[in-house]
GROMACS .gro file of C-alpha atoms in nm:
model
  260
    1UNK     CA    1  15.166  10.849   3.641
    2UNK     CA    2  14.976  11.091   3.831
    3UNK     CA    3  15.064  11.489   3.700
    4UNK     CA    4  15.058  11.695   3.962
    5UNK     CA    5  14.942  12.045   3.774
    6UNK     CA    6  14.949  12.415   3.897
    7UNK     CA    7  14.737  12.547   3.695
    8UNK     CA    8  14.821  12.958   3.746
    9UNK     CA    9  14.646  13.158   3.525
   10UNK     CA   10  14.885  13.180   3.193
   11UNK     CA   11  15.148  12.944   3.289
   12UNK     CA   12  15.152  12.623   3.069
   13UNK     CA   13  15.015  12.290   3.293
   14UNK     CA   14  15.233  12.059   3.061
   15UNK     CA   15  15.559  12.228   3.199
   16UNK     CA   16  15.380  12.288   3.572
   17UNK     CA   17  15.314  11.893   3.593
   18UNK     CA   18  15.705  11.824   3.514
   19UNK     CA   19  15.893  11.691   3.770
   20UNK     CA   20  16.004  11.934   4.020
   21UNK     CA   21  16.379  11.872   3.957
   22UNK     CA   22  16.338  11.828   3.579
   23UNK     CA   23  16.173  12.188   3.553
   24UNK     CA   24  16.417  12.325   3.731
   25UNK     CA   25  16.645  12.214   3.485
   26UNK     CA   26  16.464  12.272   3.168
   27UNK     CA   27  16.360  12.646   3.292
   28UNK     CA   28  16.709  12.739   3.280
   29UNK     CA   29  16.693  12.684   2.904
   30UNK     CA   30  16.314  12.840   2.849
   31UNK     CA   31  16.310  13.179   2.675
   32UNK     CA   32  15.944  13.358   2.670
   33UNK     CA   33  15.819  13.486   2.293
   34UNK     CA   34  15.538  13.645   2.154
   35UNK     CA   35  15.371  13.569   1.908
   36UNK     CA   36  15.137  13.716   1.649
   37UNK     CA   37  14.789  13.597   1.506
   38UNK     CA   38  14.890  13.397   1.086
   39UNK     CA   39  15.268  13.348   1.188
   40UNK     CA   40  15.409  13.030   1.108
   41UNK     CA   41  15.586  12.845   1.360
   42UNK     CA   42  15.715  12.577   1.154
   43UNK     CA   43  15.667  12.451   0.856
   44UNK     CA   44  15.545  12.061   0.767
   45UNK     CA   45  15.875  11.874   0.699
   46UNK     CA   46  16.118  12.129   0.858
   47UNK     CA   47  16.358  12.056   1.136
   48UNK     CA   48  16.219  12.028   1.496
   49UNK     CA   49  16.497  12.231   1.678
   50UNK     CA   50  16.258  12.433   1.950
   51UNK     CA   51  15.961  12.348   2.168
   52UNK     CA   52  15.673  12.559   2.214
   53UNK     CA   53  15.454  12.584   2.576
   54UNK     CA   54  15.176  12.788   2.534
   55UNK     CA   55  15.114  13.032   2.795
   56UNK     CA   56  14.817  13.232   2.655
   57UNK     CA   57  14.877  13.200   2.294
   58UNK     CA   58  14.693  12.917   2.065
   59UNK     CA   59  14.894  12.666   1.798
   60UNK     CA   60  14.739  12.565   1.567
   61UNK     CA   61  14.855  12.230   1.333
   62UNK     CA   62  14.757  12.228   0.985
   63UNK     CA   63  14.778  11.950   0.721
   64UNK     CA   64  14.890  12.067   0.411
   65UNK     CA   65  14.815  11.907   0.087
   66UNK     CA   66  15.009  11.941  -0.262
   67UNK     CA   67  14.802  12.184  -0.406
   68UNK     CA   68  14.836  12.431  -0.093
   69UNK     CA   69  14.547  12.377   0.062
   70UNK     CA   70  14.514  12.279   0.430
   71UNK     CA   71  14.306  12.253   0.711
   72UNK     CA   72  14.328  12.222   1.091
   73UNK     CA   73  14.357  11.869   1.286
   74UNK     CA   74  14.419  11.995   1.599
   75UNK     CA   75  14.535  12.324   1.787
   76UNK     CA   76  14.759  12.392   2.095
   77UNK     CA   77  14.712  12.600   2.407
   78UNK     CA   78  14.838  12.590   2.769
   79UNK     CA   79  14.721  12.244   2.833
   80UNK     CA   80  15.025  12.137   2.611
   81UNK     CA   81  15.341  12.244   2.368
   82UNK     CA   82  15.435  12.177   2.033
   83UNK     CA   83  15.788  11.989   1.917
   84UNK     CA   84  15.761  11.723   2.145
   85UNK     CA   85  15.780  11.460   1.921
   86UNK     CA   86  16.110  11.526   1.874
   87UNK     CA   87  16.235  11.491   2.219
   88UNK     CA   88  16.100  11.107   2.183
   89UNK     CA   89  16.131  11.040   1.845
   90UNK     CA   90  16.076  11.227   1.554
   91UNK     CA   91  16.299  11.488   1.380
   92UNK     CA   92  16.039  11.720   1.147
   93UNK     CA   93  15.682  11.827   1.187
   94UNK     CA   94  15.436  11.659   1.012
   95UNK     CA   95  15.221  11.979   0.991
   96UNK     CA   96  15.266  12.285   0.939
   97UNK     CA   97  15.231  12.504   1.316
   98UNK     CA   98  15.062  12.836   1.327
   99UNK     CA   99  14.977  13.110   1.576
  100UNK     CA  100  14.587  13.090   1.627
  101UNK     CA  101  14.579  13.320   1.885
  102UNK     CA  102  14.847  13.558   1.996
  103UNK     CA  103  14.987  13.562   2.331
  104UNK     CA  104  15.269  13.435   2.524
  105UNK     CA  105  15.473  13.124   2.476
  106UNK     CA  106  15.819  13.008   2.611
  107UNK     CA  107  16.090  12.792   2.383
  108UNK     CA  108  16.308  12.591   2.451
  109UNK     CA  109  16.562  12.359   2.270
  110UNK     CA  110  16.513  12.028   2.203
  111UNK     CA  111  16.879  11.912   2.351
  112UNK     CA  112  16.760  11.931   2.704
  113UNK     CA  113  16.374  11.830   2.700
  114UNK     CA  114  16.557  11.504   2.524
  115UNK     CA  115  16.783  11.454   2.783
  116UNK     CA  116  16.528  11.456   3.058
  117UNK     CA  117  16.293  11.232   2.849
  118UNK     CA  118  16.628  10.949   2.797
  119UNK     CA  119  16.686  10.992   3.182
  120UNK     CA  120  16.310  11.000   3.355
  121UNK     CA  121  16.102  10.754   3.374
  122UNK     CA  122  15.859  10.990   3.532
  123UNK     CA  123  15.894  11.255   3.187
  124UNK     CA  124  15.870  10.958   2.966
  125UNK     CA  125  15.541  10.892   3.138
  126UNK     CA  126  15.438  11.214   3.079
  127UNK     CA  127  15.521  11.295   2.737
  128UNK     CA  128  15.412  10.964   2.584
  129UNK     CA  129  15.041  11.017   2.779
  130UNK     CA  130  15.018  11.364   2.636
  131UNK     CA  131  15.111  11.208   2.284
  132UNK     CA  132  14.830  11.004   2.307
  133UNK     CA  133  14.564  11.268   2.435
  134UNK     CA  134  14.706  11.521   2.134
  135UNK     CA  135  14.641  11.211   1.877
  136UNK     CA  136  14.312  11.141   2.034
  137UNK     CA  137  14.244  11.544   1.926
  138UNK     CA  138  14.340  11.474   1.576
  139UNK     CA  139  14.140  11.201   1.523
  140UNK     CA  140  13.848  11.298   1.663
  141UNK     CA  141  13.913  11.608   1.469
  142UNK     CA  142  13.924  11.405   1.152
  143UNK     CA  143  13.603  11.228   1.214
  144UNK     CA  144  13.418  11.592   1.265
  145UNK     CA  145  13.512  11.752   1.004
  146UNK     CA  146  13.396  11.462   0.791
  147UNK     CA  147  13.065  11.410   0.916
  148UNK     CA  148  12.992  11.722   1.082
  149UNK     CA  149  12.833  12.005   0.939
  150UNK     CA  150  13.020  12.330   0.911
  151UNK     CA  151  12.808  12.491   1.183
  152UNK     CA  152  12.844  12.197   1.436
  153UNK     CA  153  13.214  12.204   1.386
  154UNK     CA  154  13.243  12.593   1.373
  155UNK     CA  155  13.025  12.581   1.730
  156UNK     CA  156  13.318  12.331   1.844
  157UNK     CA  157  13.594  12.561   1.725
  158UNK     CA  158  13.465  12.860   1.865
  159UNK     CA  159  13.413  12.691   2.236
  160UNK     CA  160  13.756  12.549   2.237
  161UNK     CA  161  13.896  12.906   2.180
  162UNK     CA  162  13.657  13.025   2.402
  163UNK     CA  163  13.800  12.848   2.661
  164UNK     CA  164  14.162  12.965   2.591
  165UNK     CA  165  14.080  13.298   2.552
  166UNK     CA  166  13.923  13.295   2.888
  167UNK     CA  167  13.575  13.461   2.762
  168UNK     CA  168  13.748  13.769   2.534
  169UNK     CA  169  13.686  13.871   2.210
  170UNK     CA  170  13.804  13.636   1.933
  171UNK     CA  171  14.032  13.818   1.616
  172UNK     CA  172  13.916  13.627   1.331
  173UNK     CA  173  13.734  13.689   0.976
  174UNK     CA  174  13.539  13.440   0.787
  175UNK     CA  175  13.818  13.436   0.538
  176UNK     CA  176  14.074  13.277   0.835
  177UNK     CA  177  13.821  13.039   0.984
  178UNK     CA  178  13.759  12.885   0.648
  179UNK     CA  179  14.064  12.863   0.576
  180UNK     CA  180  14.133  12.723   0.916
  181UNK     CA  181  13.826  12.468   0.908
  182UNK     CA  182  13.892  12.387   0.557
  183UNK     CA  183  13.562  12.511   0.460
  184UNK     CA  184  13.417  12.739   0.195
  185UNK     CA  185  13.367  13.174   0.300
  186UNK     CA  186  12.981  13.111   0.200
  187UNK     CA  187  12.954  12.824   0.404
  188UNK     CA  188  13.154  13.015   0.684
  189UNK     CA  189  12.963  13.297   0.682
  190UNK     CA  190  12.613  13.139   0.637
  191UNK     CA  191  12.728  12.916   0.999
  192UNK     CA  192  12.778  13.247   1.161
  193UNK     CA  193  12.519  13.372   1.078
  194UNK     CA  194  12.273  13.126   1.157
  195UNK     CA  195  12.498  13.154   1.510
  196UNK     CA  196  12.416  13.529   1.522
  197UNK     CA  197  12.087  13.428   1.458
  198UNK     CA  198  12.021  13.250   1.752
  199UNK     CA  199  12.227  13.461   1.956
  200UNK     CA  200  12.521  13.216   2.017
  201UNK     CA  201  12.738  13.484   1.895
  202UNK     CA  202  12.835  13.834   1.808
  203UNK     CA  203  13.049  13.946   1.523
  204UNK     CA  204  13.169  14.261   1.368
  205UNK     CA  205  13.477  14.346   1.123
  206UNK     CA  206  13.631  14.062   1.219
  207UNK     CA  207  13.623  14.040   1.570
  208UNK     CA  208  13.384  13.705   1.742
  209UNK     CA  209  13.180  13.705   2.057
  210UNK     CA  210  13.052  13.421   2.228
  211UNK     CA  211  12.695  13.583   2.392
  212UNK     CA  212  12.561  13.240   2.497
  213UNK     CA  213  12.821  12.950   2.598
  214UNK     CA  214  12.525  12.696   2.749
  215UNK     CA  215  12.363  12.800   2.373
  216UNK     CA  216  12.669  12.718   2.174
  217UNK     CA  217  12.747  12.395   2.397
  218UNK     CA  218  12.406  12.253   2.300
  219UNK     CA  219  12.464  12.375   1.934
  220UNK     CA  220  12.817  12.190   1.873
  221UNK     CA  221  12.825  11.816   1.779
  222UNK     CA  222  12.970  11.580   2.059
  223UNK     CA  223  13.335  11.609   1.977
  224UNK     CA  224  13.410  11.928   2.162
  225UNK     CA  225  13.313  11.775   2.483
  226UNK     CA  226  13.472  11.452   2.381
  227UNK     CA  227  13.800  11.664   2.337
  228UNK     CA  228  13.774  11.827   2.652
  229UNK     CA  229  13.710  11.532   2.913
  230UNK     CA  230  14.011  11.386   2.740
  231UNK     CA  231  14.261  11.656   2.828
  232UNK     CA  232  14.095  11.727   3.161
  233UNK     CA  233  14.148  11.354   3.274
  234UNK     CA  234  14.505  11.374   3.099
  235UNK     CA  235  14.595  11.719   3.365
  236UNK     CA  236  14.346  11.517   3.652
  237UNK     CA  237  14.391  11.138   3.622
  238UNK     CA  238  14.172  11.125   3.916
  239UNK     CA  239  13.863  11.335   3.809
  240UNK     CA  240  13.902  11.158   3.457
  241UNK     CA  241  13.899  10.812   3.658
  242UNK     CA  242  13.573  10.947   3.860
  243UNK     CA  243  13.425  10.983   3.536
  244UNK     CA  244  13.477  10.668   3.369
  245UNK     CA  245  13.389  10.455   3.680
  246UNK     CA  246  13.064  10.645   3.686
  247UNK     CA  247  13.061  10.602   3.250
  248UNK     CA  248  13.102  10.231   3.364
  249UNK     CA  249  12.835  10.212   3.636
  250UNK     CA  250  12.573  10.400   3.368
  251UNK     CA  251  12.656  10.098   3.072
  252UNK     CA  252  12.625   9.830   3.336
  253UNK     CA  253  12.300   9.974   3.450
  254UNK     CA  254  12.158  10.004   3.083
  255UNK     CA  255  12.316   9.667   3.004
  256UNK     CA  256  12.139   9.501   3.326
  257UNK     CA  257  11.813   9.702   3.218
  258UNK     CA  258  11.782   9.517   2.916
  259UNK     CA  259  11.861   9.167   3.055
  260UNK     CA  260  11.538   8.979   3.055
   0.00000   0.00000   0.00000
């Protein structure tokens, strides 16, 4: 299954690498929203009934725990939607969907993404791969917020909206990234600091920066990158195949290095 992905600025790439005939169909039913920084798009164990395509706005998915507090495993932006699951499989959300960063989005209803999933082998394909590459997210997500430290991970966070945001300034106070990162505000605001410091960043009532992107690259721990090669080869099967036949041809040349 080879997407093929027009990737016009603020127009999702999930819904550009659709079939041809199969978007036609499914635009019919598309409505465009906006949406605004904190608003919940659904709640963890509520009724999957829309999909959401990113178009310049950021999802993000939270697990919530019992006691109310939550953190992020993985966030949303024009790479993918939210609500698929339940055009394969799944009724509810298992997390709770928020607006990370406002800006378009188009719905849709489930009814007809389902019915092009049942009848496509080609959308099947497609929806099952991006499955994966969303789940590879979250647990790589899981992994860095347990043994990264908060700066490493905020460094992550920040590129990856950097990247949606397409170099603009970034709306956010201490209080919503640690509530976001599932952090503590002193631990927050000591990370951007020490950013600041270095001059990775800017910040000032509540609005974010990024003043060096090679800085904060080197700063974050691996999983950003990791992350991004993931969804790239996902949107390019053939630049993501490029890349692991050259990953390949690097560990058979260290293996054959250390072959007496």
């Amino acid at each position: 299954m080879t997407p093929q992905v027009d990737k016009t600025l603020h127009r999702n790439h999930l819904h550009a690498a659709f079939p041809p005939e199969a978007r036609e169909r499914i635009a019919r039913h598309m409505k465009p929203v906006e949406v605004k920084l904190g608003e919940t798009v659904c709640e963890a164990g509520a009724p999957l009934t829309h999909a959401y395509f990113p178009e310049g706005a950021v999802l993000s998915l939270l697990t919530v725990l019992e006691n109310g507090a939550e953190i992020e495993c993985a966030n949303i932006g024009r790479e993918g939607a939210f609500g698929l699951f339940s055009a394969m499989y799944s009724r509810v959300s298992f997390n709770r969907c928020t607006v990370q960063l406002e800006g378009p989005m188009l719905r849709c209803a489930i009814e007809p993404l389902r019915a092009e999933f049942q009848q496509c082998a080609h959308m099947q394909d497609l929806l099952v791969s991006y499955s994966e590459t969303l789940l590879s997210q979250v647990m790589q997500t899981v992994a860095c917020n347990s043994l990264h430290s908060v700066e490493e991970r905020m460094c992550r966070w920040l590129l990856m909206m950097h990247d949606r945001a397409e170099g603009e300034a970034l709306s956010y106070t201490h209080e919503f990234l640690a509530r976001i990162m599932g952090a503590n505000r002193t631990s927050i605001s000591l990370a951007a600091q020490s950013l600041k410091n270095q001059g990775l960043i800017n910040y000032r009532r509540g609005t974010m920066q990024v003043q060096d992107r090679t800085g904060l690259e080197a700063a974050s721990c691996e999983c950003y990158a990791i992350v991004k090669a993931r969804f790239d080869a996902f949107l390019n099967p053939t630049a993501g195949a490029v890349r692991e036949t050259r990953s390949g041809l690097m560990s058979d040349r260290r293996a054959a290095r250390k072959v007496p």
